Amino acid sequence: MCIFCKIIAHDIPCHQVYEDEEVLAFLDIKPVNPGHILVMPKKHYQNIDDISEDDFIAVMLVVKKMGKLLKEKLGVVGYNVTENNDPISGQIVPHLHFHVIPRHAGDGHVQWPQSEYGPGEVEEILKKLKS
Ligand code: 5GP
Ligand code: ZN
């Protein structure tokens, strides 16, 4: 059983923020900023590729709810929603979860570095995506 399944089964404690039939949300043990929430399906899916559409919708509705909660209750002015899909992207816990991360002016967290497309590259990518 994965660590989040153990939390969902109440074998390991968490600071729960929200629960319904399909979804659990609790505070990340090592927050990027205080109030950092993890939202996940109660059923074990490794990632977005695996989750059923119904559970995915249920999870995303809670992500939206948690964002609203952060704004209303903690006075957060904005937040990031991230999901590390597969280990290459930084997924450590192999149970699909979304991070809802409060952001504050001057909190020092940098955004993704971006780059430019090389000649013809964007057309090639688009051709593959649409083939
Ligand atoms: P990932 O890199 O898989 O997207 O993120 C996993 C997140 O889960 C990390 O931010 C980490 O701090 C959090 N985490 C790992 N183990 C526990 C735990 O036992 N309890 C809680 N509340 N968070 C955890
Ligand atoms: Zn699990």
mmCIF file of C-alpha atoms and ligand atoms in Angstrom:
data_model
loop_
_atom_site.group_PDB
_atom_site.id
_atom_site.type_symbol
_atom_site.label_atom_id
_atom_site.label_comp_id
_atom_site.label_asym_id
_atom_site.label_seq_id
_atom_site.Cartn_x
_atom_site.Cartn_y
_atom_site.Cartn_z
ATOM 1 C CA MET A 1 0.000 0.000 0.000
ATOM 2 C CA CYS A 2 1.432 3.436 -0.887
ATOM 3 C CA ILE A 3 1.919 6.151 1.737
ATOM 4 C CA PHE A 4 -1.091 8.169 0.573
ATOM 5 C CA CYS A 5 -3.294 5.043 0.559
ATOM 6 C CA LYS A 6 -2.176 4.543 4.178
ATOM 7 C CA ILE A 7 -3.209 8.128 4.988
ATOM 8 C CA ILE A 8 -6.545 7.602 3.210
ATOM 9 C CA ALA A 9 -7.053 4.390 5.258
ATOM 10 C CA HIS A 10 -6.244 6.377 8.470
ATOM 11 C CA ASP A 11 -3.211 4.169 9.144
ATOM 12 C CA ILE A 12 -1.016 7.300 9.055
ATOM 13 C CA PRO A 13 -2.255 10.658 10.390
ATOM 14 C CA CYS A 14 -2.601 13.816 8.319
ATOM 15 C CA HIS A 15 -3.886 17.351 8.724
ATOM 16 C CA GLN A 16 -7.063 16.855 6.764
ATOM 17 C CA VAL A 17 -8.637 19.871 5.085
ATOM 18 C CA TYR A 18 -11.436 18.258 3.064
ATOM 19 C CA GLU A 19 -12.991 14.846 2.453
ATOM 20 C CA ASP A 20 -15.824 13.451 0.375
ATOM 21 C CA GLU A 21 -16.675 10.036 -1.107
ATOM 22 C CA GLU A 22 -13.976 10.153 -3.798
ATOM 23 C CA VAL A 23 -11.471 12.781 -2.718
ATOM 24 C CA LEU A 24 -9.193 13.656 0.200
ATOM 25 C CA ALA A 25 -7.264 16.892 0.729
ATOM 26 C CA PHE A 26 -4.671 17.474 3.442
ATOM 27 C CA LEU A 27 -1.741 19.739 4.224
ATOM 28 C CA ASP A 28 1.604 18.865 2.665
ATOM 29 C CA ILE A 29 4.033 17.834 5.412
ATOM 30 C CA LYS A 30 6.753 20.050 3.873
ATOM 31 C CA PRO A 31 4.919 23.085 2.462
ATOM 32 C CA VAL A 32 6.330 25.326 -0.239
ATOM 33 C CA ASN A 33 4.344 28.001 1.617
ATOM 34 C CA PRO A 34 2.098 27.495 4.679
ATOM 35 C CA GLY A 35 -1.318 26.211 3.592
ATOM 36 C CA HIS A 36 0.109 24.071 0.744
ATOM 37 C CA ILE A 37 -2.627 21.476 0.136
ATOM 38 C CA LEU A 38 -2.467 18.077 -1.560
ATOM 39 C CA VAL A 39 -5.664 16.913 -3.293
ATOM 40 C CA MET A 40 -6.024 13.276 -4.354
ATOM 41 C CA PRO A 41 -8.471 10.561 -5.332
ATOM 42 C CA LYS A 42 -9.137 8.051 -2.545
ATOM 43 C CA LYS A 43 -8.714 5.265 -5.082
ATOM 44 C CA HIS A 44 -5.093 4.547 -5.960
ATOM 45 C CA TYR A 45 -4.101 5.735 -9.425
ATOM 46 C CA GLN A 46 -0.465 6.409 -10.247
ATOM 47 C CA ASN A 47 -1.118 9.371 -12.494
ATOM 48 C CA ILE A 48 -3.438 11.252 -14.834
ATOM 49 C CA ASP A 49 -3.008 8.551 -17.470
ATOM 50 C CA ASP A 50 -4.634 6.002 -15.150
ATOM 51 C CA ILE A 51 -7.442 7.883 -13.426
ATOM 52 C CA SER A 52 -11.058 7.447 -14.515
ATOM 53 C CA GLU A 53 -12.734 10.519 -15.970
ATOM 54 C CA ASP A 54 -15.288 10.627 -13.146
ATOM 55 C CA ASP A 55 -12.647 10.557 -10.418
ATOM 56 C CA PHE A 56 -10.563 13.106 -12.322
ATOM 57 C CA ILE A 57 -13.494 15.493 -12.451
ATOM 58 C CA ALA A 58 -14.163 14.929 -8.745
ATOM 59 C CA VAL A 59 -10.519 15.704 -7.890
ATOM 60 C CA MET A 60 -10.413 18.829 -10.049
ATOM 61 C CA LEU A 61 -13.575 20.180 -8.460
ATOM 62 C CA VAL A 62 -11.895 19.853 -5.076
ATOM 63 C CA VAL A 63 -8.759 21.566 -6.414
ATOM 64 C CA LYS A 64 -10.985 24.506 -7.339
ATOM 65 C CA LYS A 65 -12.641 24.406 -3.916
ATOM 66 C CA MET A 66 -9.266 24.397 -2.148
ATOM 67 C CA GLY A 67 -8.065 27.404 -4.137
ATOM 68 C CA LYS A 68 -11.169 29.308 -3.088
ATOM 69 C CA LEU A 69 -10.627 28.233 0.516
ATOM 70 C CA LEU A 70 -7.040 29.518 0.510
ATOM 71 C CA LYS A 71 -8.196 32.874 -0.804
ATOM 72 C CA GLU A 72 -11.147 33.186 1.551
ATOM 73 C CA LYS A 73 -9.677 31.793 4.761
ATOM 74 C CA LEU A 74 -5.960 32.523 4.513
ATOM 75 C CA GLY A 75 -6.141 35.718 2.476
ATOM 76 C CA VAL A 76 -3.985 34.182 -0.255
ATOM 77 C CA VAL A 77 -4.002 36.381 -3.374
ATOM 78 C CA GLY A 78 -2.916 33.669 -5.832
ATOM 79 C CA TYR A 79 -1.830 30.062 -5.983
ATOM 80 C CA ASN A 80 -0.144 27.487 -8.199
ATOM 81 C CA VAL A 81 -1.779 24.179 -9.101
ATOM 82 C CA THR A 82 0.821 21.573 -10.033
ATOM 83 C CA GLU A 83 0.945 17.845 -10.547
ATOM 84 C CA ASN A 84 4.109 15.873 -11.102
ATOM 85 C CA ASN A 85 3.062 13.224 -13.604
ATOM 86 C CA ASP A 86 5.663 10.398 -13.507
ATOM 87 C CA PRO A 87 9.052 10.333 -11.753
ATOM 88 C CA ILE A 88 10.801 12.244 -14.573
ATOM 89 C CA SER A 89 8.628 15.255 -13.737
ATOM 90 C CA GLY A 90 9.394 15.033 -10.026
ATOM 91 C CA GLN A 91 6.680 12.652 -8.827
ATOM 92 C CA ILE A 92 7.925 11.057 -5.613
ATOM 93 C CA VAL A 93 4.710 9.577 -4.218
ATOM 94 C CA PRO A 94 3.219 7.239 -6.852
ATOM 95 C CA HIS A 95 -0.405 8.132 -6.023
ATOM 96 C CA LEU A 96 -1.864 10.899 -8.188
ATOM 97 C CA HIS A 97 -2.129 14.183 -6.284
ATOM 98 C CA PHE A 98 -2.419 17.857 -7.092
ATOM 99 C CA HIS A 99 -0.481 20.498 -5.196
ATOM 100 C CA VAL A 100 -2.383 23.703 -4.442
ATOM 101 C CA ILE A 101 0.337 26.124 -3.390
ATOM 102 C CA PRO A 102 -0.379 29.553 -1.895
ATOM 103 C CA ARG A 103 1.748 32.329 -3.390
ATOM 104 C CA HIS A 104 2.763 35.628 -1.873
ATOM 105 C CA ALA A 105 4.542 38.643 -3.301
ATOM 106 C CA GLY A 106 8.264 38.244 -2.750
ATOM 107 C CA ASP A 107 8.070 34.635 -1.555
ATOM 108 C CA GLY A 108 11.140 33.955 -3.675
ATOM 109 C CA HIS A 109 9.774 30.968 -5.597
ATOM 110 C CA VAL A 110 10.868 31.175 -9.213
ATOM 111 C CA GLN A 111 8.727 30.081 -12.153
ATOM 112 C CA TRP A 112 9.839 27.602 -14.810
ATOM 113 C CA PRO A 113 12.786 28.633 -16.977
ATOM 114 C CA GLN A 114 11.564 29.001 -20.595
ATOM 115 C CA SER A 115 13.335 28.704 -23.937
ATOM 116 C CA GLU A 116 12.820 29.440 -27.652
ATOM 117 C CA TYR A 117 11.872 26.987 -30.446
ATOM 118 C CA GLY A 118 14.577 26.322 -33.007
ATOM 119 C CA PRO A 119 13.915 26.790 -36.768
ATOM 120 C CA GLY A 120 11.079 24.494 -37.918
ATOM 121 C CA GLU A 121 10.780 22.879 -34.519
ATOM 122 C CA VAL A 122 7.355 24.178 -33.576
ATOM 123 C CA GLU A 123 5.884 22.956 -36.911
ATOM 124 C CA GLU A 124 7.435 19.517 -36.385
ATOM 125 C CA ILE A 125 6.042 19.226 -32.872
ATOM 126 C CA LEU A 126 2.599 20.331 -33.990
ATOM 127 C CA LYS A 127 2.633 17.870 -36.930
ATOM 128 C CA LYS A 128 3.415 14.996 -34.553
ATOM 129 C CA LEU A 129 0.793 16.092 -32.043
ATOM 130 C CA LYS A 130 -1.881 16.270 -34.731
ATOM 131 C CA SER A 131 -0.928 13.081 -36.620
HETATM 132 P P1 5GP B 1 5.386 14.723 -5.463
HETATM 133 O O1 5GP B 1 6.822 15.090 -5.667
HETATM 134 O O2 5GP B 1 5.171 13.228 -5.462
HETATM 135 O O3 5GP B 1 4.464 15.452 -6.377
HETATM 136 O O4 5GP B 1 5.040 15.294 -4.031
HETATM 137 C C1 5GP B 1 4.861 14.536 -2.897
HETATM 138 C C2 5GP B 1 4.518 15.491 -1.775
HETATM 139 O O5 5GP B 1 4.008 14.745 -0.695
HETATM 140 C C3 5GP B 1 5.721 16.286 -1.235
HETATM 141 O O6 5GP B 1 5.462 17.673 -1.357
HETATM 142 C C4 5GP B 1 5.844 15.835 0.205
HETATM 143 O O7 5GP B 1 6.212 16.870 1.085
HETATM 144 C C5 5GP B 1 4.473 15.278 0.522
HETATM 145 N N1 5GP B 1 4.464 14.178 1.460
HETATM 146 C C6 5GP B 1 5.235 13.055 1.406
HETATM 147 N N2 5GP B 1 4.955 12.230 2.419
HETATM 148 C C7 5GP B 1 3.970 12.835 3.144
HETATM 149 C C8 5GP B 1 3.251 12.466 4.317
HETATM 150 O O8 5GP B 1 3.447 11.411 4.914
HETATM 151 N N3 5GP B 1 2.312 13.348 4.754
HETATM 152 C C9 5GP B 1 2.051 14.533 4.126
HETATM 153 N N4 5GP B 1 1.109 15.310 4.659
HETATM 154 N N5 5GP B 1 2.710 14.902 3.016
HETATM 155 C C10 5GP B 1 3.656 14.068 2.531
HETATM 156 ZN ZN ZN B 2 -2.026 4.938 -3.142
#
